[in-house]
Short mmCIF file of C-alpha atoms and ligand atoms in Angstrom, two decimals:
data_model
loop_
_atom_site.label_atom_id
_atom_site.label_comp_id
_atom_site.label_asym_id
_atom_site.label_seq_id
_atom_site.Cartn_x
_atom_site.Cartn_y
_atom_site.Cartn_z
CA MET F 1 0.04 0.04 0.08
CA ASN F 2 0.98 3.34 -0.77
CA THR F 3 1.49 4.97 2.66
CA GLN F 4 3.97 7.73 1.50
CA ASP F 5 3.03 11.13 3.04
CA ASN F 6 4.52 13.83 1.31
CA ILE F 7 3.47 13.36 -2.54
CA ILE F 8 4.50 15.42 -5.29
CA ILE F 9 2.07 15.56 -8.19
CA GLN F 10 4.37 17.11 -11.03
CA ASN F 11 3.00 17.94 -14.13
CA TYR F 12 3.24 15.39 -17.10
CA SER F 13 4.22 17.71 -20.36
CA ASN F 14 5.76 16.70 -23.65
CA GLY F 15 6.63 13.45 -22.18
CA SER F 16 8.11 14.39 -18.56
CA TYR F 17 7.59 15.59 -14.98
CA LYS F 18 7.27 19.50 -14.63
CA ASN F 19 7.39 21.93 -11.65
CA PRO F 20 4.31 24.49 -12.34
CA GLN F 21 6.51 27.60 -13.90
CA SER F 22 5.24 29.14 -10.88
CA ASN F 23 5.85 27.11 -8.38
CA ALA F 24 2.32 27.31 -6.69
CA TRP F 25 0.69 24.36 -5.37
CA ILE F 26 -2.09 23.10 -3.43
CA ASP F 27 -2.30 20.82 -0.41
CA ASN F 28 -3.49 17.04 -1.42
CA TYR F 29 -6.06 15.25 1.32
CA GLU F 30 -6.45 11.92 2.19
CA PRO F 31 -10.36 11.74 3.13
CA ALA F 32 -10.12 8.71 4.88
CA SER F 33 -8.00 10.24 7.91
CA GLY F 34 -8.38 14.33 6.86
CA LYS F 35 -4.70 14.53 6.63
CA VAL F 36 -2.40 16.51 3.95
CA TYR F 37 -0.48 13.53 2.31
CA GLY F 38 1.08 15.83 -0.55
CA LYS F 39 0.88 18.53 -3.13
CA ILE F 40 -0.42 18.86 -6.50
CA ALA F 41 1.39 21.42 -9.00
CA ASN F 42 -1.38 24.38 -9.61
CA SER F 43 -0.94 25.45 -13.45
CA ASN F 44 -0.86 28.52 -14.73
CA ALA F 45 -1.91 29.71 -18.03
CA GLN F 46 1.80 30.15 -18.73
CA ASP F 47 1.95 26.30 -17.79
CA ILE F 48 -1.42 25.46 -20.21
CA GLN F 49 0.33 27.71 -23.08
CA GLU F 50 3.48 25.60 -23.09
CA ALA F 51 1.74 22.31 -22.85
CA THR F 52 -0.48 23.53 -25.56
CA ALA F 53 2.35 24.33 -27.93
CA PHE F 54 4.18 20.67 -27.18
CA ALA F 55 0.45 18.98 -28.09
CA LYS F 56 0.42 21.40 -31.41
CA ALA F 57 4.14 20.28 -32.13
CA ALA F 58 3.13 17.19 -31.58
CA PHE F 59 -0.07 16.95 -33.61
CA THR F 60 1.70 16.73 -37.06
CA THR F 61 3.28 13.30 -36.46
CA TRP F 62 0.52 12.20 -34.48
CA SER F 63 -2.53 12.87 -36.87
CA THR F 64 -0.52 11.15 -39.30
CA THR F 65 0.71 8.23 -37.24
CA THR F 66 -0.83 4.99 -39.32
CA ILE F 67 -3.85 3.39 -37.35
CA ASP F 68 -2.57 0.16 -36.86
CA GLU F 69 0.20 2.27 -34.82
CA ARG F 70 -1.61 4.20 -32.46
CA SER F 71 -4.45 1.45 -31.81
CA ARG F 72 -0.93 -0.56 -30.79
CA ILE F 73 -0.23 2.08 -28.50
CA LEU F 74 -3.58 2.19 -26.90
CA LEU F 75 -3.18 -1.54 -26.03
CA LYS F 76 -0.19 -1.18 -24.56
CA ILE F 77 -1.75 1.78 -22.27
CA ALA F 78 -4.40 -0.35 -21.54
CA ASP F 79 -1.87 -3.42 -20.67
CA GLY F 80 0.41 -1.06 -18.49
CA ILE F 81 -2.70 -0.02 -16.30
CA GLU F 82 -3.73 -3.83 -15.65
CA ASN F 83 -0.01 -4.64 -14.75
CA ARG F 84 -0.66 -1.72 -12.12
CA LEU F 85 -3.85 -2.81 -11.16
CA GLN F 86 -3.11 -3.40 -7.27
CA GLU F 87 -1.15 0.09 -7.09
CA LEU F 88 -3.62 2.15 -8.82
CA ALA F 89 -6.53 0.95 -6.92
CA GLU F 90 -4.20 2.08 -3.72
CA ALA F 91 -3.91 5.09 -4.91
CA GLU F 92 -7.28 5.91 -6.13
CA SER F 93 -8.51 4.98 -2.87
CA ARG F 94 -6.32 6.96 -0.83
CA ASP F 95 -6.84 9.93 -2.86
CA ASN F 96 -10.99 9.64 -3.54
CA GLY F 97 -11.95 7.40 -0.15
CA LYS F 98 -13.49 4.76 -2.07
CA PRO F 99 -13.38 1.20 -0.63
CA VAL F 100 -9.57 -0.13 -2.18
CA SER F 101 -11.91 -3.05 -3.35
CA LEU F 102 -14.40 -1.16 -5.54
CA ALA F 103 -11.24 0.74 -7.01
CA LYS F 104 -9.73 -2.53 -7.87
CA ASN F 105 -12.87 -4.54 -9.46
CA VAL F 106 -14.21 -1.52 -11.28
CA ASP F 107 -12.61 1.95 -11.71
CA ILE F 108 -8.97 0.89 -12.52
CA PRO F 109 -10.22 -2.15 -14.74
CA ARG F 110 -12.58 0.41 -16.67
CA ALA F 111 -9.80 2.61 -17.24
CA ALA F 112 -7.73 -0.30 -18.80
CA SER F 113 -10.94 -0.95 -20.93
CA ASN F 114 -11.69 2.37 -22.41
CA PHE F 115 -7.85 2.40 -23.74
CA ARG F 116 -8.84 -1.35 -24.92
CA PHE F 117 -11.94 -0.35 -26.25
CA PHE F 118 -10.86 2.89 -28.35
CA GLY F 119 -7.64 0.99 -29.48
CA HIS F 120 -9.81 -1.23 -31.24
CA ALA F 121 -12.61 1.16 -31.90
CA ILE F 122 -10.65 3.13 -33.96
CA THR F 123 -9.44 0.45 -36.44
CA GLN F 124 -13.22 0.04 -37.16
CA PHE F 125 -14.06 3.78 -37.40
CA ALA F 126 -15.19 4.00 -40.96
CA SER F 127 -15.79 6.86 -43.23
CA GLU F 128 -19.29 7.39 -46.06
CA SER F 129 -19.00 7.68 -49.64
CA HIS F 130 -22.52 9.02 -51.26
CA GLU F 131 -22.20 7.78 -55.16
CA SER F 132 -24.15 11.51 -56.72
CA VAL F 133 -25.45 8.90 -59.44
CA GLY F 134 -26.85 10.16 -62.60
CA LEU F 135 -24.92 13.38 -61.75
CA GLN F 136 -21.12 11.75 -62.34
CA ALA F 137 -19.74 12.35 -58.79
CA ILE F 138 -18.66 11.13 -55.95
CA ASN F 139 -18.81 12.40 -52.37
CA PHE F 140 -16.59 11.24 -49.75
CA THR F 141 -16.36 12.49 -45.91
CA LEU F 142 -12.81 12.50 -44.38
CA ARG F 143 -12.84 12.40 -40.69
CA LYS F 144 -10.20 14.90 -39.37
CA PRO F 145 -8.42 15.00 -35.90
CA ILE F 146 -9.49 18.72 -34.36
CA GLY F 147 -6.12 19.31 -33.11
CA VAL F 148 -5.45 19.80 -29.62
CA VAL F 149 -8.32 18.87 -27.62
CA GLY F 150 -8.88 19.57 -23.66
CA CYS F 151 -10.41 16.99 -21.45
CA ILE F 152 -11.52 17.45 -17.76
CA SER F 153 -13.07 15.49 -15.38
CA PRO F 154 -14.32 15.28 -11.92
CA TRP F 155 -13.59 13.19 -8.84
CA ASN F 156 -16.29 10.81 -8.29
CA LEU F 157 -14.56 7.58 -10.83
CA PRO F 158 -11.45 9.62 -11.31
CA LEU F 159 -9.21 7.59 -13.73
CA TYR F 160 -12.25 5.91 -14.92
CA LEU F 161 -13.87 8.83 -16.21
CA PHE F 162 -9.97 10.32 -17.13
CA THR F 163 -8.88 7.90 -19.75
CA TRP F 164 -12.80 7.97 -21.03
CA LYS F 165 -12.18 10.99 -22.63
CA ILE F 166 -8.40 11.04 -23.40
CA ALA F 167 -8.73 7.32 -25.10
CA PRO F 168 -10.94 8.32 -28.03
CA ALA F 169 -9.56 11.86 -28.62
CA ILE F 170 -5.72 10.61 -28.49
CA ALA F 171 -7.20 7.39 -30.85
CA ALA F 172 -8.67 9.73 -33.31
CA GLY F 173 -5.29 11.37 -33.69
CA ASN F 174 -5.74 14.67 -31.61
CA CYS F 175 -3.65 15.74 -29.00
CA VAL F 176 -4.34 16.33 -25.47
CA ILE F 177 -4.37 18.73 -22.87
CA ALA F 178 -6.09 16.89 -19.86
CA LYS F 179 -7.01 18.66 -16.11
CA PRO F 180 -8.27 15.71 -13.50
CA SER F 181 -9.91 17.33 -10.80
CA GLU F 182 -7.60 18.95 -7.91
CA VAL F 183 -8.93 16.94 -5.06
CA THR F 184 -8.15 13.74 -7.06
CA PRO F 185 -5.08 13.89 -8.96
CA MET F 186 -2.92 10.66 -7.89
CA THR F 187 -4.38 8.12 -10.45
CA ALA F 188 -3.58 10.84 -13.57
CA PHE F 189 -0.05 11.47 -12.21
CA LEU F 190 0.69 8.01 -12.16
CA LEU F 191 -0.92 7.54 -16.03
CA GLY F 192 2.12 9.51 -17.62
CA GLU F 193 4.32 7.29 -16.87
CA ILE F 194 2.43 4.46 -18.00
CA CYS F 195 2.06 6.03 -21.54
CA THR F 196 5.88 6.80 -21.71
CA GLU F 197 6.49 3.00 -20.98
CA ALA F 198 4.21 2.17 -24.00
CA GLY F 199 5.59 4.75 -26.35
CA LEU F 200 3.49 7.06 -26.84
CA PRO F 201 5.61 10.38 -28.44
CA PRO F 202 6.34 13.27 -25.79
CA GLY F 203 3.33 15.94 -26.20
CA VAL F 204 0.70 13.78 -27.15
CA LEU F 205 -0.81 14.13 -23.60
CA ASN F 206 -0.04 16.24 -21.82
CA ILE F 207 -1.39 16.00 -18.13
CA MET F 208 -2.23 19.32 -16.20
CA HIS F 209 -2.99 19.65 -12.32
CA GLY F 210 -4.79 22.41 -10.76
CA LEU F 211 -7.54 24.36 -9.55
CA GLY F 212 -10.51 24.67 -11.93
CA THR F 213 -10.76 27.87 -11.91
CA THR F 214 -7.14 28.76 -12.83
CA THR F 215 -6.04 25.71 -14.70
CA GLY F 216 -9.44 24.46 -16.26
CA GLN F 217 -10.08 28.25 -16.60
CA ALA F 218 -6.94 28.25 -18.76
CA ILE F 219 -8.08 25.50 -20.99
CA LEU F 220 -11.24 26.41 -21.63
CA GLU F 221 -9.82 30.02 -22.85
CA HIS F 222 -7.17 29.06 -24.92
CA PRO F 223 -7.22 30.07 -28.56
CA GLU F 224 -5.52 26.85 -29.77
CA ILE F 225 -7.81 24.24 -27.85
CA LYS F 226 -10.20 23.75 -30.25
CA ALA F 227 -13.05 20.81 -28.35
CA ILE F 228 -13.60 20.60 -24.84
CA SER F 229 -14.54 17.45 -23.08
CA PHE F 230 -15.77 17.90 -19.71
CA THR F 231 -17.58 15.84 -17.03
CA GLY F 232 -19.06 17.75 -14.01
CA GLY F 233 -21.14 19.57 -12.45
CA THR F 234 -24.28 21.16 -14.02
CA LYS F 235 -23.30 24.69 -12.99
CA THR F 236 -19.38 24.40 -13.99
CA GLY F 237 -21.11 23.16 -17.18
CA GLU F 238 -23.04 26.20 -17.93
CA HIS F 239 -19.81 28.31 -17.02
CA ILE F 240 -17.65 26.13 -19.42
CA ALA F 241 -20.81 26.54 -22.49
CA ARG F 242 -20.93 30.57 -21.65
CA THR F 243 -16.99 30.82 -21.96
CA CYS F 244 -16.63 28.60 -25.08
CA ALA F 245 -19.64 29.43 -27.37
CA PRO F 246 -18.14 32.79 -28.37
CA LYS F 247 -15.09 31.02 -29.00
CA PHE F 248 -17.02 28.26 -30.96
CA LYS F 249 -15.19 25.44 -29.71
CA LYS F 250 -17.07 22.24 -30.16
CA LEU F 251 -18.26 21.01 -26.51
CA SER F 252 -19.14 17.63 -25.25
CA LEU F 253 -20.97 17.83 -21.48
CA GLU F 254 -21.48 15.53 -19.23
CA LEU F 255 -23.11 16.88 -16.15
CA GLY F 256 -25.31 16.20 -13.31
CA GLY F 257 -28.32 13.73 -12.59
CA LYS F 258 -31.44 13.14 -10.09
CA ASN F 259 -32.10 10.02 -11.68
CA PRO F 260 -35.53 7.81 -10.29
CA ASN F 261 -35.17 4.25 -9.60
CA ILE F 262 -38.78 3.01 -10.33
CA ILE F 263 -39.96 -0.40 -8.78
CA PHE F 264 -43.34 -1.97 -9.68
CA THR F 265 -44.81 -4.83 -7.52
CA ASP F 266 -44.04 -7.57 -10.47
CA CYS F 267 -40.00 -6.72 -10.30
CA ASP F 268 -37.73 -9.68 -9.24
CA TYR F 269 -37.99 -8.63 -5.58
CA ASP F 270 -34.61 -9.86 -4.74
CA LEU F 271 -32.90 -8.88 -7.51
CA MET F 272 -34.39 -5.30 -7.70
CA LEU F 273 -33.29 -4.77 -3.48
CA ASN F 274 -29.93 -6.22 -4.18
CA THR F 275 -28.89 -3.94 -6.90
CA THR F 276 -31.02 -1.07 -5.02
CA ILE F 277 -28.51 -1.33 -2.61
CA ARG F 278 -25.78 -0.66 -5.00
CA SER F 279 -27.46 1.76 -7.29
CA SER F 280 -27.75 3.84 -3.97
CA PHE F 281 -25.00 3.44 -2.33
CA ALA F 282 -22.18 2.47 -4.29
CA ASN F 283 -19.16 4.58 -4.24
CA GLN F 284 -20.87 6.44 -1.49
CA GLY F 285 -23.43 7.24 -3.61
CA GLN F 286 -20.87 9.33 -5.42
CA ILE F 287 -21.66 8.49 -9.07
CA CYS F 288 -24.09 10.36 -11.80
CA LEU F 289 -25.85 7.75 -12.18
CA CYS F 290 -27.08 6.48 -8.82
CA GLY F 291 -30.36 6.09 -8.60
CA SER F 292 -31.17 8.59 -5.76
CA ARG F 293 -34.79 9.04 -6.21
CA ILE F 294 -36.65 5.64 -5.21
CA PHE F 295 -40.37 5.54 -6.04
CA VAL F 296 -42.21 2.51 -4.85
CA GLU F 297 -45.90 1.04 -5.97
CA ARG F 298 -48.03 1.52 -3.23
CA PRO F 299 -48.89 -2.31 -2.39
CA LEU F 300 -45.07 -2.97 -2.46
CA TYR F 301 -44.00 -0.06 -0.42
CA GLU F 302 -44.13 -1.45 2.95
CA LYS F 303 -42.33 -4.11 2.61
CA PHE F 304 -39.51 -2.26 0.50
CA LYS F 305 -39.42 0.04 2.90
CA LYS F 306 -38.63 -2.79 6.08
CA ASP F 307 -36.31 -4.60 4.27
CA PHE F 308 -34.42 -1.87 2.57
CA ILE F 309 -33.70 0.12 5.80
CA THR F 310 -32.37 -3.72 7.35
CA ARG F 311 -30.03 -4.06 4.66
CA VAL F 312 -28.79 -0.44 4.59
CA LYS F 313 -28.46 -1.21 7.95
CA GLY F 314 -26.28 -3.94 7.60
CA LEU F 315 -23.66 -1.65 5.13
CA THR F 316 -20.30 -1.40 7.07
CA VAL F 317 -18.79 2.19 6.88
CA ALA F 318 -15.22 1.78 7.37
CA HIS F 319 -11.71 2.63 6.46
CA PRO F 320 -11.33 2.16 2.66
CA ALA F 321 -8.44 -0.06 2.72
CA SER F 322 -10.62 -2.30 5.30
CA ALA F 323 -11.47 -5.32 2.95
CA LYS F 324 -15.19 -4.90 5.68
CA ALA F 325 -15.87 -1.49 3.98
CA LYS F 326 -19.05 -1.62 2.18
CA LEU F 327 -18.75 2.72 2.02
CA GLY F 328 -15.17 4.67 2.31
CA ALA F 329 -14.88 7.93 3.39
CA LEU F 330 -16.83 11.11 1.40
CA VAL F 331 -14.07 13.15 -1.00
CA SER F 332 -13.53 16.22 0.53
CA LYS F 333 -14.70 17.77 4.21
CA SER F 334 -16.72 20.77 1.84
CA HIS F 335 -18.47 17.73 0.05
CA LEU F 336 -19.14 16.00 3.65
CA GLU F 337 -21.11 19.20 4.82
CA LYS F 338 -22.87 19.92 1.57
CA VAL F 339 -24.31 16.46 2.25
CA GLN F 340 -25.30 16.82 5.59
CA SER F 341 -26.91 20.19 4.56
CA TYR F 342 -29.27 18.73 2.90
CA ILE F 343 -29.58 15.71 5.41
CA ALA F 344 -30.12 18.51 8.52
CA GLN F 345 -33.32 20.58 5.57
CA ALA F 346 -35.10 17.31 5.65
CA PRO F 347 -37.23 17.79 8.14
CA GLU F 348 -38.36 21.28 7.45
CA GLU F 349 -39.57 19.81 3.89
CA GLY F 350 -41.45 17.00 5.87
CA GLY F 351 -38.65 14.51 4.74
CA ILE F 352 -38.33 11.16 7.51
CA ILE F 353 -35.09 10.45 8.25
CA LEU F 354 -35.68 6.27 8.16
CA CYS F 355 -32.05 5.48 8.51
CA GLY F 356 -28.41 6.62 8.84
CA GLY F 357 -27.90 10.57 8.45
CA ASN F 358 -24.86 10.74 10.86
CA GLN F 359 -21.11 11.15 10.52
CA VAL F 360 -19.21 8.15 11.28
CA ILE F 361 -16.30 8.52 13.67
CA VAL F 362 -13.67 5.58 12.67
CA GLU F 363 -11.52 4.99 14.99
CA GLY F 364 -7.66 6.46 14.31
CA TYR F 365 -9.53 7.97 11.39
CA GLU F 366 -11.25 10.53 13.64
CA ASN F 367 -10.52 13.57 11.07
CA GLY F 368 -12.31 11.47 8.20
CA TYR F 369 -14.91 12.43 6.05
CA TYR F 370 -17.36 9.31 7.11
CA LEU F 371 -21.37 9.30 6.95
CA GLU F 372 -23.64 6.94 7.52
CA PRO F 373 -25.65 5.54 4.41
CA THR F 374 -29.12 7.74 4.47
CA VAL F 375 -32.37 6.88 3.17
CA ILE F 376 -35.29 9.62 3.79
CA GLU F 377 -38.98 9.27 3.10
CA VAL F 378 -40.29 12.03 1.45
CA GLN F 379 -44.32 13.72 0.83
CA SER F 380 -43.48 15.06 -2.48
CA ASN F 381 -41.57 14.81 -5.50
CA SER F 382 -41.22 18.93 -5.32
CA CYS F 383 -39.23 18.82 -1.98
CA LYS F 384 -35.68 20.39 -2.60
CA LEU F 385 -34.35 16.41 -1.69
CA ASN F 386 -35.53 15.23 -4.92
CA GLN F 387 -35.22 17.99 -7.05
CA GLU F 388 -31.33 18.99 -6.15
CA GLU F 389 -28.41 16.43 -6.52
CA ILE F 390 -26.69 15.48 -3.72
CA PHE F 391 -24.38 13.33 -4.79
CA GLY F 392 -23.55 11.18 -1.40
CA PRO F 393 -24.86 8.44 0.56
CA VAL F 394 -28.64 9.65 0.35
CA VAL F 395 -31.76 8.32 -1.34
CA THR F 396 -35.23 9.51 -1.09
CA ILE F 397 -38.19 6.88 -1.17
CA MET F 398 -41.83 7.53 -1.76
CA PRO F 399 -44.75 5.35 -3.20
CA PHE F 400 -46.70 5.86 -6.17
CA ASP F 401 -50.49 4.41 -7.33
CA THR F 402 -50.34 4.48 -11.22
CA GLU F 403 -47.84 4.22 -14.31
CA GLU F 404 -48.75 7.97 -14.87
CA ASP F 405 -47.87 9.45 -11.85
CA VAL F 406 -44.61 7.68 -11.28
CA LEU F 407 -43.23 8.81 -15.19
CA SER F 408 -44.51 12.40 -14.45
CA TYR F 409 -42.56 12.00 -10.63
CA ALA F 410 -39.59 10.80 -12.77
CA ASN F 411 -39.64 13.30 -15.66
CA ASP F 412 -40.65 16.67 -13.12
CA VAL F 413 -37.10 16.90 -12.71
CA THR F 414 -34.61 19.56 -14.22
CA TYR F 415 -31.61 16.90 -14.86
CA GLY F 416 -31.89 13.51 -17.51
CA LEU F 417 -29.07 11.14 -16.95
CA SER F 418 -30.67 7.94 -16.44
CA ALA F 419 -33.67 5.97 -15.16
CA THR F 420 -34.23 2.31 -13.76
CA LEU F 421 -36.99 0.43 -14.24
CA TRP F 422 -37.89 -2.56 -12.13
CA THR F 423 -40.90 -4.68 -14.04
CA LYS F 424 -41.30 -7.85 -15.96
CA ASP F 425 -44.07 -6.23 -17.67
CA ILE F 426 -42.79 -5.92 -21.24
CA ASP F 427 -45.59 -3.49 -22.69
CA ARG F 428 -44.89 -1.12 -19.79
CA THR F 429 -40.72 -1.34 -20.09
CA MET F 430 -41.47 -0.22 -23.76
CA ARG F 431 -44.27 2.50 -22.67
CA MET F 432 -42.09 3.38 -20.07
CA SER F 433 -38.74 3.94 -21.84
CA ASN F 434 -39.94 5.58 -24.54
CA THR F 435 -41.59 8.09 -22.35
CA LEU F 436 -39.05 8.61 -19.63
CA GLN F 437 -36.36 11.67 -20.41
CA ALA F 438 -33.33 10.37 -20.07
CA GLY F 439 -29.88 9.43 -22.18
CA ILE F 440 -29.73 6.00 -20.12
CA VAL F 441 -32.89 3.71 -19.34
CA TRP F 442 -31.37 0.42 -17.74
CA VAL F 443 -34.45 -2.30 -17.09
CA ASN F 444 -33.89 -4.85 -14.39
CA THR F 445 -30.09 -4.03 -13.60
CA TRP F 446 -28.33 -1.14 -12.97
CA MET F 447 -24.89 0.70 -14.53
CA MET F 448 -24.74 -2.35 -16.85
CA ARG F 449 -22.23 -0.52 -19.78
CA ASP F 450 -21.43 -1.63 -23.31
CA LEU F 451 -19.03 0.99 -24.18
CA ARG F 452 -20.02 0.90 -28.12
CA THR F 453 -23.63 2.54 -26.94
CA PRO F 454 -24.14 6.37 -26.66
CA PHE F 455 -23.65 7.50 -22.99
CA GLY F 456 -25.06 10.76 -21.59
CA GLY F 457 -28.36 12.76 -20.63
CA VAL F 458 -30.87 14.98 -22.14
CA LYS F 459 -31.94 18.03 -19.54
CA ALA F 460 -29.50 19.67 -17.35
CA SER F 461 -27.75 16.19 -17.73
CA GLY F 462 -25.52 17.43 -20.46
CA VAL F 463 -24.77 17.89 -24.28
CA GLY F 464 -23.91 15.23 -26.49
CA ARG F 465 -23.03 11.36 -25.95
CA GLU F 466 -19.47 9.92 -25.34
CA GLY F 467 -19.41 6.04 -26.22
CA GLY F 468 -18.30 4.41 -29.09
CA PHE F 469 -17.76 5.95 -32.61
CA GLU F 470 -20.12 9.04 -30.86
CA ALA F 471 -16.67 9.69 -29.27
CA LEU F 472 -14.99 9.58 -32.08
CA ARG F 473 -17.42 11.50 -34.17
CA PHE F 474 -17.09 14.36 -31.36
CA CYS F 475 -13.04 13.83 -31.89
CA THR F 476 -13.00 14.49 -35.48
CA GLU F 477 -14.52 16.87 -38.02
CA PRO F 478 -16.28 15.52 -40.81
CA LYS F 479 -15.22 16.85 -44.14
CA ASN F 480 -17.12 16.57 -47.17
CA VAL F 481 -14.93 15.86 -50.52
CA CYS F 482 -16.88 16.03 -53.42
CA ILE F 483 -15.55 14.68 -57.05
CA LYS F 484 -17.13 15.59 -60.68
CA TYR F 485 -16.38 13.23 -63.17
CA THR F 486 -16.77 12.90 -67.11
P1 NDP S 501 -16.77 19.74 -10.57
O1 NDP S 501 -18.21 20.54 -12.06
O2 NDP S 501 -16.80 20.90 -9.48
O3 NDP S 501 -15.66 19.97 -11.54
C1 NDP S 501 -15.49 18.91 -12.51
C2 NDP S 501 -14.17 19.49 -13.04
O4 NDP S 501 -14.43 20.61 -14.00
C3 NDP S 501 -12.83 19.55 -12.12
O5 NDP S 501 -11.79 18.96 -13.10
C4 NDP S 501 -12.67 20.94 -11.54
O6 NDP S 501 -11.80 20.96 -10.96
C5 NDP S 501 -13.37 21.68 -13.19
N1 NDP S 501 -13.61 22.72 -13.39
C6 NDP S 501 -14.25 23.60 -11.98
N2 NDP S 501 -14.08 24.94 -12.75
C7 NDP S 501 -13.72 25.34 -13.64
C8 NDP S 501 -13.87 26.23 -14.51
N3 NDP S 501 -14.05 27.60 -14.40
N4 NDP S 501 -13.02 26.05 -16.04
C9 NDP S 501 -12.48 24.47 -16.06
N5 NDP S 501 -12.76 23.74 -15.12
C10 NDP S 501 -13.53 23.83 -14.25
O7 NDP S 501 -17.75 18.64 -10.34
P2 NDP S 501 -16.87 17.67 -9.43
O8 NDP S 501 -15.72 17.86 -9.75
O9 NDP S 501 -17.47 18.22 -7.98
O10 NDP S 501 -17.93 16.63 -9.92
C11 NDP S 501 -18.88 15.94 -9.61
C12 NDP S 501 -20.34 16.49 -10.43
O11 NDP S 501 -20.22 16.00 -11.80
C13 NDP S 501 -22.04 15.96 -10.19
O12 NDP S 501 -22.57 16.93 -10.50
C14 NDP S 501 -22.01 14.67 -10.61
O13 NDP S 501 -23.02 14.74 -11.34
C15 NDP S 501 -20.89 14.83 -12.38
N6 NDP S 501 -20.56 13.70 -13.02
C16 NDP S 501 -21.16 13.40 -14.18
C17 NDP S 501 -21.42 12.26 -14.99
C18 NDP S 501 -21.60 12.29 -16.18
O14 NDP S 501 -21.33 11.45 -16.84
N7 NDP S 501 -22.58 12.58 -16.39
C19 NDP S 501 -20.46 11.37 -14.52
C20 NDP S 501 -19.67 11.71 -12.96
C21 NDP S 501 -20.11 12.87 -12.17
P3 NDP S 501 -11.28 21.30 -9.65
O15 NDP S 501 -11.35 19.77 -9.36
O16 NDP S 501 -10.09 21.30 -9.52
O17 NDP S 501 -12.65 22.54 -9.25
#
């Protein structure tokens, strides 16, 4: 386990590690203990300027490197991540507070899959041609890499989401300026070394650390960064859209969610209950896809409430390195306080705290950011608890009477990322899947992902789609060539 206490996180720029030019640093906290365990570069506009110049210089060669060669390097990066699974999982857990077991089984394998998937996908990314019959002309579409792309990612699934953006961008022949969240920079830092070992040419990927408001802002404003792929909060997304629109940058925005988990009486009860525990509290509820609003058909409501609470009370909150931890620590003190403020407001809105609600003191780690998994019964879907993204181990439950009622609750929210449906009725499944306002509808499952499918949200959950060819389309500019012949 990585227990070093003064880890210095430098930028990875032009293939090597560098201090920020201003020598400005930010403290890096360990959520499990609340202690500072290292420092992170706080990069400014000059650092971004320098990295962008490296990326631009690398673009000439990288954009004309054969698909086979790009694919080979991406697959080697995937191998490099897998070879360091244990080390990366421990680093992710220490930086984020999530259980090591979760990082080892989900986050890090998925980061490897992201590179492997796009290493293969790029070999199948074909352009179209259209013969203009009768006019003696043929059109074909070139898919040109954009140039330098900015990738900005959040703290909840650090390496998983960081690589989900970087892999398609470089596979398509772009060079990248990437910024992980300043709250969780550790695995992004290690990725630089893995890329060098895999033979990624210098300048193709530049990993720049620092605050959103300085480093992130400099990425948004740099005129040579032509596209921004962003995952994070809806407010930040709004700011990014406002900043980038007048500069005509291409934008992909994956934002917040307030996802309904809809349970009908005819569901497979045990499967539903087991999955609902996960969809409510995996990663301490800090997944944009978590089903934070649970709606249960009235005849099943009291049974569900009893069984769910019994199961939630049995979830162990512990130090993330402990094998018994089902929940670890929340990511930061400020985030813990934000989540607690929602719980504190619950009674004013008529919410009844059925279980949880309190901070957990873990022996030996008394300053860590631990919180009990919390279930709140609400009276109406219009309360703040059901309308605002809490992004922590807090779910609400509420009964419903009819399909129409629950559809209106599900859709009556500003977000539209995902929805989960538990029923065996195929007609209802089809009706509701068509009508739910969400980018993804899971039926009798949750978070089952096939990387070929389009991923993203509607309404305040974002603009654009990631995944499969959608991501490769975002990372390229189509150019139509029309040839007339005689
Ligand atoms: P934030 O929006 O606070 O931050 C996301 C990233 O943006 C961070 O790297 C942050 O840097 C950076 N940033 C902040 N301000 C700026 C700025 N002015 N210019 C450029 N970059 C900036 O989100 P969180 O990190 O708090 O992540 C949680 C949010 O992410 C939740 O709302 C969640 O729903 C959403 N999310 C959405 C997903 C999806 O696929 N739709 C998936 C996962 C999470 P810094 O950390 O330094 O502030």
